[in-house]
Short mmCIF file of C-alpha atoms and ligand atoms in Angstrom, two decimals:
data_model
loop_
_atom_site.label_atom_id
_atom_site.label_comp_id
_atom_site.label_asym_id
_atom_site.label_seq_id
_atom_site.Cartn_x
_atom_site.Cartn_y
_atom_site.Cartn_z
CA UNK A 510 0.03 0.00 0.01
CA UNK A 511 1.14 3.50 -0.76
CA UNK A 512 -0.16 6.96 -0.14
CA UNK A 513 -2.02 9.00 -2.83
CA UNK A 514 1.44 10.99 -3.07
CA UNK A 515 3.20 7.67 -4.03
CA UNK A 516 5.34 7.50 -0.80
CA UNK A 517 4.99 3.84 0.56
CA UNK A 518 3.27 3.58 3.88
CA UNK A 519 5.10 2.29 6.93
CA UNK A 520 4.47 -1.11 8.30
CA UNK A 521 1.76 -0.41 10.94
CA UNK A 522 2.52 -0.81 14.54
CA UNK A 523 0.52 -3.54 16.04
CA UNK A 524 0.49 -3.31 19.81
CA UNK A 525 0.95 -0.33 22.16
CA UNK A 526 1.41 -0.39 25.97
CA UNK A 527 -0.10 2.50 27.66
CA UNK A 528 0.61 2.66 31.50
CA UNK A 529 -2.47 3.72 33.36
CA UNK A 530 -1.83 5.49 36.59
CA UNK A 531 -3.83 7.09 39.22
CA UNK A 532 -2.40 8.99 42.27
CA UNK A 533 -4.48 8.97 45.22
CA UNK A 534 -4.41 10.41 48.67
CA UNK A 535 -6.44 8.00 50.92
CA UNK A 536 -7.81 9.34 54.21
CA UNK A 537 -9.53 6.35 55.83
CA UNK A 538 -11.45 8.55 58.39
CA UNK A 539 -11.78 8.70 62.10
CA UNK A 540 -12.86 5.05 62.94
CA UNK A 541 -10.48 3.24 60.55
CA UNK A 542 -7.64 5.55 61.88
CA UNK A 543 -8.36 4.40 65.47
CA UNK A 544 -8.35 0.82 64.16
CA UNK A 545 -5.11 1.24 62.29
CA UNK A 546 -3.34 2.88 65.24
CA UNK A 547 -4.49 -0.15 67.36
CA UNK A 548 -3.05 -2.45 64.66
CA UNK A 549 0.28 -0.68 65.03
CA UNK A 550 0.33 -1.81 68.62
CA UNK A 551 -0.89 -5.42 67.73
CA UNK A 552 -4.31 -4.69 69.09
CA UNK A 553 -7.61 -5.32 67.15
CA UNK A 554 -10.02 -2.54 67.97
CA UNK A 555 -13.51 -3.15 66.51
CA UNK A 556 -16.50 -1.06 67.13
CA UNK A 557 -20.11 -2.33 68.35
CA UNK A 558 -23.44 -0.79 67.19
CA UNK A 559 -25.48 0.41 70.16
CA UNK A 560 -28.68 -0.67 68.60
CA UNK A 561 -28.12 -4.05 66.90
CA UNK A 562 -25.07 -4.92 68.86
CA UNK A 563 -23.19 -6.04 65.78
CA UNK A 564 -19.38 -5.77 66.10
CA UNK A 565 -17.63 -4.34 63.09
CA UNK A 566 -13.96 -5.26 62.30
CA UNK A 567 -12.58 -3.35 60.70
CA UNK A 568 -14.85 -0.43 61.99
CA UNK A 569 -16.36 1.97 59.61
CA UNK A 570 -17.54 4.39 62.17
CA UNK A 571 -21.21 3.54 61.79
CA UNK A 572 -23.54 0.59 61.42
CA UNK A 573 -24.57 -0.30 57.90
CA UNK A 574 -27.91 -1.70 59.11
CA UNK A 575 -28.87 0.97 61.61
CA UNK A 576 -27.04 3.88 60.11
CA UNK A 577 -25.97 5.20 63.54
CA UNK A 578 -22.47 5.86 64.87
CA UNK A 579 -20.69 3.00 66.49
CA UNK A 580 -18.72 4.67 69.43
CA UNK A 581 -18.11 1.77 71.60
CA UNK A 582 -14.78 0.22 71.17
CA UNK A 583 -14.26 -3.58 71.53
CA UNK A 584 -11.03 -5.20 71.56
CA UNK A 585 -11.04 -8.54 69.94
CA UNK A 586 -8.43 -11.45 70.27
CA UNK A 587 -6.57 -12.26 67.14
CA UNK A 588 -8.32 -15.65 66.91
CA UNK A 589 -11.15 -16.48 64.75
CA UNK A 590 -12.93 -19.09 62.42
CA UNK A 591 -12.59 -19.58 58.75
CA UNK A 592 -15.92 -19.15 56.98
CA UNK A 593 -14.94 -19.64 53.44
CA UNK A 594 -11.68 -19.66 51.43
CA UNK A 595 -10.23 -19.89 47.87
CA UNK A 596 -7.07 -21.50 46.75
CA UNK A 597 -5.19 -19.28 44.31
CA UNK A 598 -3.37 -21.40 41.64
CA UNK A 599 -2.90 -18.94 38.67
CA UNK A 600 -0.06 -16.56 38.61
CA UNK A 601 -1.02 -12.95 37.77
CA UNK A 602 0.65 -9.57 37.19
CA UNK A 603 1.50 -7.89 40.59
CA UNK A 604 1.19 -11.03 42.58
CA UNK A 605 2.78 -10.78 46.04
CA UNK A 606 2.64 -14.29 47.35
CA UNK A 607 3.92 -17.45 45.72
CA UNK A 608 1.12 -19.82 44.40
CA UNK A 609 -0.67 -21.78 45.51
CA UNK A 610 -1.93 -19.92 48.46
CA UNK A 611 -5.02 -19.63 50.46
CA UNK A 612 -7.29 -16.40 50.74
CA UNK A 613 -9.60 -17.00 53.51
CA UNK A 614 -12.50 -15.23 54.87
CA UNK A 615 -12.19 -15.15 58.84
CA UNK A 616 -14.55 -13.89 61.42
CA UNK A 617 -12.65 -13.14 64.56
CA UNK A 618 -14.23 -14.28 67.78
CA UNK A 619 -16.58 -11.71 68.87
CA UNK A 620 -16.78 -10.02 65.53
CA UNK A 621 -19.89 -9.98 63.12
CA UNK A 622 -18.20 -9.37 59.90
CA UNK A 623 -15.39 -11.67 58.33
CA UNK A 624 -12.26 -10.15 56.73
CA UNK A 625 -10.08 -11.39 54.01
CA UNK A 626 -6.57 -12.59 54.97
CA UNK A 627 -3.93 -14.97 53.91
CA UNK A 628 -3.93 -18.50 55.45
CA UNK A 629 -0.58 -20.17 55.81
CA UNK A 630 1.26 -22.90 57.86
CA UNK A 631 -1.29 -25.25 56.45
CA UNK A 632 -1.36 -27.55 53.46
CA UNK A 633 -3.92 -26.10 51.07
CA UNK A 634 -5.93 -29.37 50.92
CA UNK A 635 -6.52 -29.22 54.65
CA UNK A 636 -8.19 -25.84 54.69
CA UNK A 637 -11.92 -26.03 55.71
CA UNK A 638 -14.70 -23.92 56.72
CA UNK A 639 -14.92 -23.93 60.45
CA UNK A 640 -11.24 -24.33 61.04
CA UNK A 641 -9.85 -22.39 63.89
CA UNK A 642 -7.07 -19.88 63.14
CA UNK A 643 -5.03 -17.05 64.82
CA UNK A 644 -2.96 -14.28 63.63
CA UNK A 645 0.86 -14.19 62.99
CA UNK A 646 1.86 -10.64 63.40
CA UNK A 647 4.75 -8.75 61.80
CA UNK A 648 7.76 -7.99 64.07
CA UNK A 649 6.84 -4.74 65.88
CA UNK A 650 9.79 -3.08 64.18
CA UNK A 651 8.27 -3.75 60.93
CA UNK A 652 4.62 -2.56 61.56
CA UNK A 653 2.73 -0.08 59.64
CA UNK A 654 -0.70 1.33 60.20
CA UNK A 655 -1.99 -1.54 57.98
CA UNK A 656 -3.96 -4.71 58.22
CA UNK A 657 -0.93 -6.17 56.57
CA UNK A 658 0.64 -6.28 60.04
CA UNK A 659 -1.15 -9.49 60.33
CA UNK A 660 1.02 -11.37 57.98
CA UNK A 661 -1.36 -14.22 57.75
CA UNK A 662 -3.53 -16.48 59.84
CA UNK A 663 -2.54 -20.06 60.81
CA UNK A 664 -4.33 -22.92 62.35
CA UNK A 665 -4.65 -23.04 66.16
CA UNK A 666 -4.99 -26.80 66.22
CA UNK A 667 -8.18 -26.46 68.30
CA UNK A 668 -11.41 -28.48 67.20
CA UNK A 669 -13.35 -26.98 64.36
CA UNK A 670 -16.11 -24.42 65.18
CA UNK A 671 -19.54 -25.83 64.45
CA UNK A 672 -21.41 -24.55 61.32
CA UNK A 673 -24.13 -23.02 63.60
CA UNK A 674 -21.45 -20.86 65.31
CA UNK A 675 -20.54 -18.97 62.01
CA UNK A 676 -23.38 -19.51 59.62
CA UNK A 677 -24.58 -16.00 60.16
CA UNK A 678 -21.32 -14.57 59.03
CA UNK A 679 -21.02 -16.32 55.50
CA UNK B 566 -12.76 23.70 55.16
CA UNK B 567 -12.95 25.81 58.37
CA UNK B 568 -10.15 25.82 61.15
CA UNK B 569 -12.31 23.89 63.47
CA UNK B 570 -13.05 21.22 60.99
CA UNK B 571 -9.22 20.91 60.28
CA UNK B 572 -8.44 20.47 63.99
CA UNK B 573 -11.19 17.87 64.14
CA UNK B 574 -9.36 15.81 61.42
CA UNK B 575 -5.98 16.17 63.14
CA UNK B 576 -4.39 12.86 63.63
CA UNK B 577 -6.46 11.07 61.05
CA UNK B 578 -4.21 9.07 59.00
CA UNK B 579 -3.72 9.59 55.24
CA UNK B 580 -1.44 7.89 52.69
CA UNK B 581 -0.43 8.11 49.11
CA UNK B 582 -1.87 5.35 47.20
CA UNK B 583 -0.89 4.66 43.51
CA UNK B 584 -2.99 2.52 41.22
CA UNK B 585 -0.97 1.56 38.11
CA UNK B 586 -1.15 -1.02 35.57
CA UNK B 587 0.30 -1.42 31.90
CA UNK B 588 -2.42 -1.61 29.48
CA UNK B 589 -1.32 -3.29 26.18
CA UNK B 590 -3.85 -3.38 23.29
CA UNK B 591 -3.72 -3.89 19.48
CA UNK B 592 -4.31 -0.61 17.60
CA UNK B 593 -5.47 -2.00 14.24
CA UNK B 594 -4.13 -1.19 10.77
CA UNK B 595 -5.21 2.53 10.38
CA UNK B 596 -3.97 3.73 13.72
CA UNK B 597 -0.97 1.39 13.65
CA UNK B 598 0.04 3.06 10.28
CA UNK B 599 -0.45 6.46 11.76
CA UNK B 600 1.76 5.66 14.82
CA UNK B 601 4.42 4.03 12.51
CA UNK B 602 4.14 7.21 10.40
CA UNK B 603 4.81 9.52 13.40
CA UNK B 604 7.93 7.31 14.03
CA UNK B 605 9.17 8.37 10.60
CA UNK B 606 8.44 12.01 11.36
CA UNK B 607 5.31 11.81 9.02
CA UNK B 608 1.53 12.64 9.86
CA UNK B 609 -0.73 10.54 7.92
CA UNK B 610 -4.42 11.04 7.52
CA UNK B 611 -7.14 9.15 5.75
CA UNK B 612 -9.57 9.97 2.97
CA UNK B 613 -13.03 10.07 4.23
CA UNK B 614 -16.32 10.32 2.47
CA UNK B 615 -16.82 13.44 0.27
CA UNK B 616 -13.17 14.12 -0.22
CA UNK B 617 -12.53 14.98 3.59
CA UNK B 618 -9.06 14.01 5.20
CA UNK B 619 -9.28 12.80 8.66
CA UNK B 620 -6.41 13.37 11.00
CA UNK B 621 -5.94 11.46 13.20
CA UNK B 622 -7.23 8.85 10.88
CA UNK B 623 -10.11 6.67 11.66
CA UNK B 624 -11.15 3.28 10.10
CA UNK B 625 -14.68 4.26 9.38
CA UNK B 626 -16.15 7.55 8.03
CA UNK B 627 -17.88 9.23 10.98
CA UNK B 628 -20.79 10.39 8.79
CA UNK B 629 -21.28 7.52 6.30
CA UNK B 630 -19.76 4.81 8.45
CA UNK B 631 -18.23 3.39 5.27
CA UNK B 632 -14.85 1.65 5.76
CA UNK B 633 -11.81 3.97 4.89
CA UNK B 634 -8.57 2.72 3.33
CA UNK B 635 -6.78 5.52 1.56
CA UNK B 636 -4.06 6.98 3.71
CA UNK B 637 -2.15 10.16 2.68
CA UNK B 638 0.47 12.43 4.17
CA UNK B 639 -0.65 15.88 5.38
CA UNK B 640 1.53 18.78 6.15
CA UNK B 641 3.46 19.32 9.46
CA UNK B 642 2.11 22.93 9.64
CA UNK B 643 -1.39 23.99 10.38
CA UNK B 644 -3.82 26.29 12.06
CA UNK B 645 -4.99 26.38 15.59
CA UNK B 646 -8.95 25.97 15.57
CA UNK B 647 -9.55 26.37 19.35
CA UNK B 648 -7.34 26.32 22.43
CA UNK B 649 -7.18 26.22 26.21
CA UNK B 650 -4.21 27.68 28.20
CA UNK B 651 -2.65 25.59 31.02
CA UNK B 652 -1.13 27.95 33.52
CA UNK B 653 0.16 25.14 35.84
CA UNK B 654 1.14 21.92 33.97
CA UNK B 655 0.90 18.67 35.92
CA UNK B 656 3.55 16.11 35.97
CA UNK B 657 2.21 13.95 33.04
CA UNK B 658 1.59 16.86 30.78
CA UNK B 659 3.76 17.08 27.54
CA UNK B 660 5.34 20.45 28.61
CA UNK B 661 6.55 21.41 32.03
CA UNK B 662 5.92 25.16 31.45
CA UNK B 663 2.76 26.95 30.75
CA UNK B 664 1.31 25.88 27.32
CA UNK B 665 -1.95 25.53 25.47
CA UNK B 666 -3.96 22.45 24.65
CA UNK B 667 -5.15 23.07 21.04
CA UNK B 668 -7.10 21.67 18.17
CA UNK B 669 -4.72 21.92 15.06
CA UNK B 670 -6.05 21.44 11.71
CA UNK B 671 -2.98 20.56 9.71
CA UNK B 672 -2.50 21.73 6.08
CA UNK B 673 -4.41 19.20 3.80
CA UNK B 674 -6.64 17.98 6.68
CA UNK B 675 -10.28 18.62 7.24
CA UNK B 676 -10.41 17.63 10.97
CA UNK B 677 -8.23 18.86 13.88
CA UNK B 678 -5.76 16.91 15.96
CA UNK B 679 -5.44 17.62 19.79
CA UNK B 680 -2.03 18.49 20.99
CA UNK B 681 0.03 20.98 22.94
CA UNK B 682 1.21 24.23 21.66
CA UNK B 683 4.40 25.81 23.08
CA UNK B 684 3.47 29.49 22.56
CA UNK B 685 5.57 30.82 25.60
CA UNK B 686 2.73 33.13 26.68
CA UNK B 687 -1.03 33.12 26.56
CA UNK B 688 -0.95 36.52 24.89
CA UNK B 689 0.72 34.87 21.89
CA UNK B 690 -1.98 32.29 21.59
CA UNK B 691 -5.00 33.04 19.19
CA UNK B 692 -7.44 30.94 17.12
CA UNK B 693 -6.26 30.95 13.45
CA UNK B 694 -2.56 31.02 14.49
CA UNK B 695 -0.11 29.12 12.26
CA UNK B 696 1.77 26.34 14.02
CA UNK B 697 4.47 23.73 13.05
CA UNK B 698 5.22 20.31 14.53
CA UNK B 699 8.21 20.13 16.93
CA UNK B 700 9.36 16.40 16.39
CA UNK B 701 10.94 14.54 19.24
CA UNK B 702 14.51 13.58 18.39
CA UNK B 703 14.07 10.11 19.42
CA UNK B 704 10.78 8.67 18.20
CA UNK B 705 9.00 5.51 19.22
CA UNK B 706 5.62 5.26 17.30
CA UNK B 707 3.36 7.30 19.67
CA UNK B 708 1.54 10.55 19.77
CA UNK B 709 4.28 11.92 21.99
CA UNK B 710 6.67 11.61 19.02
CA UNK B 711 5.18 14.97 18.32
CA UNK B 712 6.73 16.92 21.26
CA UNK B 713 4.42 19.72 20.68
CA UNK B 714 3.36 22.46 18.25
CA UNK B 715 5.06 25.86 18.06
CA UNK B 716 4.12 29.02 16.41
CA UNK B 717 5.17 28.72 12.68
CA UNK B 718 6.86 32.01 12.36
CA UNK B 719 9.27 31.07 15.07
CA UNK B 720 11.38 29.04 12.78
CA UNK B 721 10.62 30.32 9.48
ZN1 LIG C 420 -26.67 -1.72 63.98
#
């Protein structure tokens, strides 16, 4: 193919890589800030709704159901129960953990919302709903105001929790 | 935000967060040829319906929707059809000094191309002014192979 003016056209470029980038400043707000400052000390500070009694971990500062502030702080232990989980077998761009690994939904004792975390020190085929787990924390010197201070959860070895005990949190 | 409000928020955490990913895609024959042309220091348009010349080129005529194929060189000088002055450029802008975003109708084209114009001063910008491409010395086959446009009389 050539142009009208007779000059041959260049071979087309087939692919382009366009880096997409968004720079944010994240301000988590007051309740998550209290939570993250607690995490820095290795403490898990959840908040209870004064109306329905649900305990939010991490706290958002208000109850999603009752739409009122959750002012009461509740310190939770770093032990909980696996509700659901997934085994990641596929590598992907930006991956931080070697595959296969387990991403689990864990509800801490006394909390009413599960949170996502890594589950380790356990063969992937042994992970199951109801499994009792506890947090493995970063060294205090490595800690940041981040949920990543819980490096992962590991099995406690206790007997499994009954389905009845966590079915509300699935 | 009032001073009281600021005090209220003192001690609340905040952190810089960057969301970034490389996005690789195919560009197709027409844009692919346009980009390859830029690498050679050429600006290619495409013949549209009714004799129009579209720059940047598109695969289909925007009015009749017919498939377009005839690519042709257009000039590297043209006319500013509209513009907007940027007093404080941001990090990813093509120029790190005040410049204009402008639609430039290149000689031989019937549509306008969006690019930066380095006019030095807003007072120098006007609709209808003639501009010329300033090519980047090292070209990679992207729209930034055109560093910017500059007033045409500057180098005449
Ligand atoms: Zn509530």
